Short mmCIF file of C-alpha atoms in Angstrom, two decimals:
data_model
loop_
_atom_site.label_atom_id
_atom_site.label_comp_id
_atom_site.label_asym_id
_atom_site.label_seq_id
_atom_site.Cartn_x
_atom_site.Cartn_y
_atom_site.Cartn_z
CA UNK A 1 21.58 25.93 -4.46
CA UNK A 2 19.25 27.17 -7.18
CA UNK A 3 15.82 25.82 -8.00
CA UNK A 4 17.15 24.28 -11.20
CA UNK A 5 19.33 21.94 -9.16
CA UNK A 6 18.21 18.82 -7.32
CA UNK A 7 16.98 19.77 -3.86
CA UNK A 8 17.05 17.51 -0.84
CA UNK A 9 13.26 17.99 -0.77
CA UNK A 10 12.75 16.24 -4.10
CA UNK A 11 15.09 13.41 -3.13
CA UNK A 12 13.27 13.02 0.18
CA UNK A 13 9.96 12.98 -1.70
CA UNK A 14 11.28 10.24 -3.98
CA UNK A 15 12.44 8.11 -1.03
CA UNK A 16 9.18 8.70 0.84
CA UNK A 17 7.14 7.80 -2.23
CA UNK A 18 9.12 4.61 -2.75
CA UNK A 19 8.64 3.60 0.89
CA UNK A 20 4.90 4.34 0.71
CA UNK A 21 4.43 2.21 -2.39
CA UNK A 22 6.42 -0.62 -0.82
CA UNK A 23 4.33 -0.45 2.35
CA UNK A 24 1.08 -0.46 0.41
CA UNK A 25 2.28 -3.42 -1.66
CA UNK A 26 3.14 -5.30 1.53
CA UNK A 27 -0.27 -4.48 3.02
CA UNK A 28 -1.93 -5.83 -0.11
CA UNK A 29 -0.19 -9.18 0.26
CA UNK A 30 -0.46 -9.53 4.04
CA UNK A 31 -3.08 -12.11 5.14
CA UNK A 32 -3.84 -10.08 8.25
CA UNK A 33 -6.54 -7.59 7.44
CA UNK A 34 -9.08 -9.05 9.84
CA UNK A 35 -9.16 -11.72 12.49
CA UNK A 36 -12.10 -13.90 13.40
CA UNK A 37 -11.98 -15.84 16.66
CA UNK A 38 -13.97 -19.07 16.97
CA UNK A 39 -14.53 -20.12 20.58
CA UNK A 40 -15.40 -23.60 21.78
CA UNK A 41 -16.71 -24.75 25.14
CA UNK A 42 -15.11 -28.16 24.77
CA UNK A 43 -12.02 -28.34 26.99
CA UNK A 44 -10.48 -30.98 24.74
CA UNK A 45 -10.42 -28.61 21.81
CA UNK A 46 -8.70 -25.27 21.31
CA UNK A 47 -10.09 -22.03 20.07
CA UNK A 48 -9.39 -21.13 16.47
CA UNK A 49 -8.23 -17.87 14.93
CA UNK A 50 -8.94 -17.13 11.28
CA UNK A 51 -6.69 -14.50 9.69
CA UNK A 52 -8.41 -12.92 6.71
CA UNK A 53 -6.43 -11.27 3.94
CA UNK A 54 -7.33 -9.86 0.56
CA UNK A 55 -6.28 -12.99 -1.31
CA UNK A 56 -5.82 -15.81 1.21
CA UNK A 57 -7.27 -16.96 4.52
CA UNK A 58 -5.34 -18.76 7.26
CA UNK A 59 -6.91 -20.83 10.02
CA UNK A 60 -4.76 -21.64 13.04
CA UNK A 61 -5.10 -22.57 16.66
CA UNK A 62 -5.18 -19.77 19.19
CA UNK A 63 -1.71 -18.53 20.24
CA UNK A 64 -0.16 -20.47 17.36
CA UNK A 65 1.51 -19.02 14.25
CA UNK A 66 1.30 -22.12 12.07
CA UNK A 67 -1.66 -22.38 9.72
CA UNK A 68 -3.72 -25.53 10.01
CA UNK A 69 -5.66 -24.68 6.85
CA UNK A 70 -4.51 -22.25 4.16
CA UNK A 71 -7.29 -21.19 1.81
CA UNK A 72 -5.65 -19.95 -1.41
CA UNK A 73 -8.98 -19.54 -3.22
CA UNK A 74 -10.36 -17.05 -0.75
CA UNK A 75 -9.99 -14.17 -3.23
CA UNK A 76 -12.66 -15.71 -5.45
CA UNK A 77 -15.19 -16.43 -2.67
CA UNK A 78 -14.92 -13.28 -0.55
CA UNK A 79 -18.17 -12.62 1.32
CA UNK A 80 -17.15 -9.35 3.00
CA UNK A 81 -17.80 -6.18 1.05
CA UNK A 82 -14.88 -4.12 2.32
CA UNK A 83 -12.39 -6.86 1.46
CA UNK A 84 -13.80 -7.03 -2.07
CA UNK A 85 -13.46 -3.27 -2.49
CA UNK A 86 -9.89 -3.36 -1.19
CA UNK A 87 -9.01 -6.02 -3.76
CA UNK A 88 -9.64 -3.45 -6.51
CA UNK A 89 -8.69 -0.23 -4.71
CA UNK A 90 -5.21 -1.09 -3.46
CA UNK A 91 -3.74 -2.39 -6.75
CA UNK A 92 -5.15 0.66 -8.55
CA UNK A 93 -3.64 2.90 -5.89
CA UNK A 94 -0.26 1.20 -6.33
CA UNK A 95 -0.38 1.75 -10.10
CA UNK A 96 -1.30 5.41 -9.63
CA UNK A 97 1.48 5.96 -7.09
CA UNK A 98 3.93 4.13 -9.35
CA UNK A 99 3.11 6.54 -12.18
CA UNK A 100 3.69 9.44 -9.80
CA UNK A 101 7.03 7.95 -8.77
CA UNK A 102 8.13 7.72 -12.41
CA UNK A 103 7.14 11.35 -12.99
CA UNK A 104 9.04 12.43 -9.89
CA UNK A 105 12.14 10.58 -11.08
CA UNK A 106 11.74 12.17 -14.52
CA UNK A 107 11.65 15.62 -12.96
CA UNK A 108 14.76 14.92 -10.88
CA UNK A 109 16.64 13.64 -13.93
CA UNK A 110 15.48 16.64 -15.94
CA UNK A 111 16.87 19.12 -13.41
CA UNK A 112 20.07 17.13 -13.08
CA UNK A 113 21.07 16.46 -16.68
CA UNK A 114 19.62 19.43 -18.58
CA UNK A 115 21.03 22.88 -19.02
CA UNK A 116 20.08 25.77 -16.76
CA UNK A 117 19.23 27.87 -19.83
CA UNK A 118 15.96 26.75 -21.44
CA UNK A 119 15.61 26.12 -25.13
CA UNK A 120 13.42 28.71 -26.81
CA UNK A 121 11.69 26.05 -28.89
CA UNK A 122 10.56 23.97 -25.88
CA UNK A 123 10.16 26.69 -23.24
CA UNK A 124 6.38 26.17 -23.19
CA UNK A 125 6.49 22.39 -23.36
CA UNK A 126 4.59 20.58 -20.64
CA UNK A 127 7.41 18.10 -20.05
CA UNK A 128 9.61 19.89 -17.55
CA UNK A 129 10.57 19.60 -13.91
CA UNK A 130 7.77 21.86 -12.67
CA UNK A 131 5.10 19.96 -14.60
CA UNK A 132 6.47 16.56 -13.58
CA UNK A 133 6.53 17.37 -9.86
CA UNK A 134 3.14 19.09 -9.95
CA UNK A 135 1.40 16.18 -11.69
CA UNK A 136 3.25 13.67 -9.50
CA UNK A 137 1.97 15.42 -6.38
CA UNK A 138 -1.59 15.30 -7.67
CA UNK A 139 -1.26 11.59 -8.49
CA UNK A 140 0.11 10.88 -5.02
CA UNK A 141 -2.93 12.59 -3.49
CA UNK A 142 -5.24 10.54 -5.71
CA UNK A 143 -3.44 7.31 -4.79
CA UNK A 144 -3.60 8.19 -1.09
CA UNK A 145 -7.33 8.85 -1.25
CA UNK A 146 -7.97 5.61 -3.15
CA UNK A 147 -6.10 3.51 -0.57
CA UNK A 148 -6.99 5.43 2.60
CA UNK A 149 -10.77 5.53 2.14
CA UNK A 150 -11.44 1.74 1.96
CA UNK A 151 -8.78 1.06 4.62
CA UNK A 152 -10.58 3.28 7.14
CA UNK A 153 -13.90 1.88 6.00
CA UNK A 154 -12.70 -1.65 6.88
CA UNK A 155 -12.38 -0.53 10.52
CA UNK A 156 -15.99 0.62 10.62
CA UNK A 157 -17.14 -2.45 8.69
CA UNK A 158 -15.52 -4.63 11.37
CA UNK A 159 -17.77 -2.96 13.94
CA UNK A 160 -20.76 -3.65 11.70
CA UNK A 161 -19.82 -7.34 11.58
CA UNK A 162 -19.47 -7.44 15.36
CA UNK A 163 -22.92 -5.96 15.83
CA UNK A 164 -24.34 -8.49 13.41
CA UNK A 165 -22.54 -11.68 14.46
CA UNK A 166 -21.17 -10.87 17.90
CA UNK A 167 -17.74 -9.77 19.04
CA UNK A 168 -15.84 -12.17 16.84
CA UNK A 169 -13.96 -9.85 14.49
CA UNK A 170 -11.00 -7.51 14.98
CA UNK A 171 -9.02 -5.54 12.40
CA UNK A 172 -5.40 -6.53 12.09
CA UNK A 173 -1.99 -5.04 11.33
CA UNK A 174 -2.43 -4.74 7.55
CA UNK A 175 -5.02 -2.00 8.11
CA UNK A 176 -2.48 0.16 9.92
CA UNK A 177 0.21 -0.54 7.31
CA UNK A 178 -2.14 0.61 4.55
CA UNK A 179 -3.19 3.73 6.46
CA UNK A 180 0.44 4.59 7.21
CA UNK A 181 1.41 4.10 3.57
CA UNK A 182 -1.46 6.34 2.48
CA UNK A 183 -0.24 8.99 4.91
CA UNK A 184 3.22 8.66 3.38
CA UNK A 185 1.76 9.42 -0.04
CA UNK A 186 0.15 12.59 1.28
CA UNK A 187 3.49 13.58 2.82
CA UNK A 188 5.22 12.95 -0.49
CA UNK A 189 2.71 15.17 -2.29
CA UNK A 190 3.24 17.88 0.34
CA UNK A 191 7.00 17.79 -0.21
CA UNK A 192 6.60 18.09 -3.97
CA UNK A 193 4.18 21.00 -3.64
CA UNK A 194 6.52 22.65 -1.13
CA UNK A 195 9.40 22.49 -3.60
CA UNK A 196 7.15 23.70 -6.40
CA UNK A 197 5.70 26.66 -4.53
CA UNK A 198 9.07 27.72 -3.15
CA UNK A 199 10.73 27.76 -6.57
CA UNK A 200 7.91 28.72 -8.92
CA UNK A 201 7.05 32.30 -9.85
CA UNK A 202 3.27 32.11 -9.51
CA UNK A 203 2.14 34.81 -12.00
CA UNK A 204 3.09 32.50 -14.87
CA UNK A 205 1.05 29.39 -15.77
CA UNK A 206 1.43 26.60 -13.23
CA UNK A 207 2.73 23.95 -15.60
CA UNK A 208 5.41 25.96 -17.35
CA UNK A 209 9.12 25.72 -16.43
CA UNK A 210 10.58 27.36 -13.39
CA UNK A 211 12.35 30.14 -15.26
CA UNK A 212 11.22 33.64 -14.36
CA UNK A 213 11.43 34.79 -18.00
CA UNK A 214 12.24 33.35 -21.38
CA UNK A 215 15.60 34.52 -22.70
CA UNK A 216 15.21 37.32 -25.27
CA UNK A 217 17.49 39.08 -27.66
CA UNK A 218 18.38 41.60 -24.96
CA UNK A 219 19.88 38.87 -22.82
CA UNK A 220 21.88 37.42 -25.69
CA UNK A 221 25.59 37.45 -24.99
CA UNK A 222 27.75 37.51 -28.09
CA UNK A 223 30.69 35.16 -28.19
CA UNK A 224 34.10 36.64 -27.65
CA UNK A 225 36.49 36.94 -30.51
CA UNK A 226 40.09 37.97 -30.77
CA UNK A 227 41.07 41.57 -31.51
CA UNK A 228 42.23 40.66 -34.99
CA UNK A 229 38.99 38.90 -35.91
CA UNK A 230 36.98 41.94 -34.80
CA UNK A 231 39.10 44.25 -36.96
CA UNK A 232 39.11 41.95 -39.96
CA UNK A 233 35.46 42.65 -40.77
CA UNK A 234 35.96 46.41 -41.01
CA UNK A 235 39.38 46.68 -42.59
CA UNK A 236 39.50 49.31 -45.36
CA UNK A 237 42.29 49.65 -47.87
CA UNK A 238 43.30 53.33 -48.14
CA UNK A 239 45.39 54.12 -51.21
CA UNK A 240 48.61 55.97 -50.58
CA UNK A 241 49.59 58.67 -53.14
CA UNK A 242 53.23 59.60 -53.41
CA UNK A 243 54.60 62.63 -55.24
CA UNK A 244 57.78 62.37 -57.27
CA UNK A 245 59.84 65.30 -58.36
#
C-alpha cells in the first residue's frame, strides 16, 4: 500500500483521537475530581462525603451513592484554585483536540478521494494530507499539554489542602480519566508523526505534499491514438505523372 492511500496508522490515530476527546469530555462532566470526608464523633450521625466536580458538588452519606444535597451552582463559587483552572483548561483542550480531529479526517478524506497524481497548480498548496496530519499532530500535543498539566497539578494541590486543613481530601477518578485521555492525545500525535515521517521525503519542505517530485514535461505520457490518426497529420499528396504515346 502506497503512502497516498489510507494507512491503518491514520485510521488508528483517528479512532484514538476520538476516544481521547470523549474521555476528556467525560472527565470534564464527572463530579468526582476530589473527595472531602467530614467525620463526626456523634454515633447517632453518619460521616459525610463531599464529591467535588468542576461544575457541581454532591454531598452524600459515607458508603452511599445517593446525593443528599446537589449543589448545581458550585461552578460559580469555586474556592479551590486548581478546580477553577481546570474549568477553563479542559474545555479549551477539547476544542483544540476537536480541531485536530477535523484536520485528521480531512487528511484521510484527501488521500482517499483525490488522485494519486498531483495537480501542478496546487502542488505547493498547504492544504494536503501531509500538512493536515502534521498540523493535527501538533494540535494534539498542545491539547494534551493543556489538559495534562492542570490535571497533574490537582494531585499536588490535594496534598497542599491536606497539609493545610488535615487529611480530609483525596483526588478521585476524574483525575485519572483526564490524565489517560491526555496520554491518548500524545499517542495520537505520535501515530500521525510516525505516518508522516515514514512517508515523507524529508529534503523537501515539511508542509508540502508527499510526492517525491512534481510531474514535469519529461514525465508526460502522450495519449494513445490509432494508427490512422497518427498518419493523418503527415499525409502528403504526391502527384502521379503518366506518359501517353
